[in-house]
Coordinates of C-alpha atoms in Angstrom, one line a residue:
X12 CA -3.3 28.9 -7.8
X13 CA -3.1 31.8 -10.5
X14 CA 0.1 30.7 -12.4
X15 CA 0.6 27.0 -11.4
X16 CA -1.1 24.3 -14.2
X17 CA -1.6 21.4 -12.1
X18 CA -4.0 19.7 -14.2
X19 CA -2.1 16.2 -16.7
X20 CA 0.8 18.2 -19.0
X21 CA 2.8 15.6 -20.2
X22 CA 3.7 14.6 -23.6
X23 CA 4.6 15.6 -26.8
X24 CA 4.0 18.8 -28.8
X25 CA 1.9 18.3 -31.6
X26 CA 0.8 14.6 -30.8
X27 CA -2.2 13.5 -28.9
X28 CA -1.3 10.6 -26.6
X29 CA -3.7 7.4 -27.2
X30 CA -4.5 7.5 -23.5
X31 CA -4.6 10.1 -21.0
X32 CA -2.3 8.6 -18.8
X33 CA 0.3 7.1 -21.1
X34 CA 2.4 10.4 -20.9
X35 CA 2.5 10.6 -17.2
X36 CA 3.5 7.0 -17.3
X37 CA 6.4 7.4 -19.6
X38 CA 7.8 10.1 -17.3
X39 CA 7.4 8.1 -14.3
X40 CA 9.2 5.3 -16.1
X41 CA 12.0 8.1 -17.6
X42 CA 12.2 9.0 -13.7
X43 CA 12.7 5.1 -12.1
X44 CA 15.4 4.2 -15.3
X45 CA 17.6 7.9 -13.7
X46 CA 17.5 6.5 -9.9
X47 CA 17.9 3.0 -11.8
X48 CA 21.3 1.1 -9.7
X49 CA 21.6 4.4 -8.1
X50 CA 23.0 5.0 -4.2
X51 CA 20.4 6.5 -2.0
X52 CA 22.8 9.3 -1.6
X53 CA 23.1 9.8 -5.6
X54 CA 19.5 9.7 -6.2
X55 CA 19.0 12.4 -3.7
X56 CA 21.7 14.5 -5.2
X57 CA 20.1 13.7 -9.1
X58 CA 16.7 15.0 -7.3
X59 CA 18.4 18.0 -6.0
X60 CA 19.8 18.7 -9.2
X61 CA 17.0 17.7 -11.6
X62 CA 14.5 20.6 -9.1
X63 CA 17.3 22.7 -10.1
X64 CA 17.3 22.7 -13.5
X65 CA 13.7 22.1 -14.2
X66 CA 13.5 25.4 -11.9
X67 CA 15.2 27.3 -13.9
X68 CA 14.0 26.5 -17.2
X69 CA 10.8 27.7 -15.6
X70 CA 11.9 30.5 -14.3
X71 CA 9.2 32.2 -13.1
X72 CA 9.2 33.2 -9.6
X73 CA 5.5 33.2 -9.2
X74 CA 5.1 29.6 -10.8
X75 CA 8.1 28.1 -8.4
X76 CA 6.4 29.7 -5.6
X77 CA 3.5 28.3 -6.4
X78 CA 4.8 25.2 -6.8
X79 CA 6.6 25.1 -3.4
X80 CA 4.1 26.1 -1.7
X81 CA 1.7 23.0 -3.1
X82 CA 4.5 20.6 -3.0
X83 CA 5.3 21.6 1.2
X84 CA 0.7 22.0 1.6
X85 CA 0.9 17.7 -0.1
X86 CA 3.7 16.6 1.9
X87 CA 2.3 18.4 5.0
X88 CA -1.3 17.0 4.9
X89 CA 0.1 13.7 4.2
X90 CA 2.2 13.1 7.4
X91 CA -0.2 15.0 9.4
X92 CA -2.8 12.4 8.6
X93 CA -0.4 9.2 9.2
X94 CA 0.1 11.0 12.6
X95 CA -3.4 11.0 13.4
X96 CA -3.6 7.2 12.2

């Protein structure tokens, strides 16, 4: 992938996280407390929305197609496995 970073990117400018993973970990946590008492239908509509926005602040064509592409490729290796389970 030439413009997709899919190597650990979370955290704060400036700071260096005490552990590698706390970062990640804060966003997951950031991303339970959204769906948090939400309907199943809501929380699908907040993911909808929240691709949205975090696509355009990207922006860049070549990244979200990137991105896309690796997020259908995860997805599709996954169930393709459980089907051969």
């Amino acid at each position: 992938m030439e413009h997709l970073n899919t190597q650990p990117n979370f955290g704060h400018p400036g700071r260096t996280a005490l552990h590698a993973y706390s970062p990640g970990d804060d966003f997951y946590e950031l991303l339970i407390d959204t769906h948090r008492g939400l309907s199943d239908d809501t929380s699908r509509l907040v993911n909808a929305r929240l691709v949205l926005l975090l696509a355009n602040h990207i922006g860049s064509l070549d990244v979200l197609r990137e991105a896309l592409a690796a997020a259908r490729a995860g997805v599709a290796a996954q169930t393709t496995g459980e089907a051969a389970r």
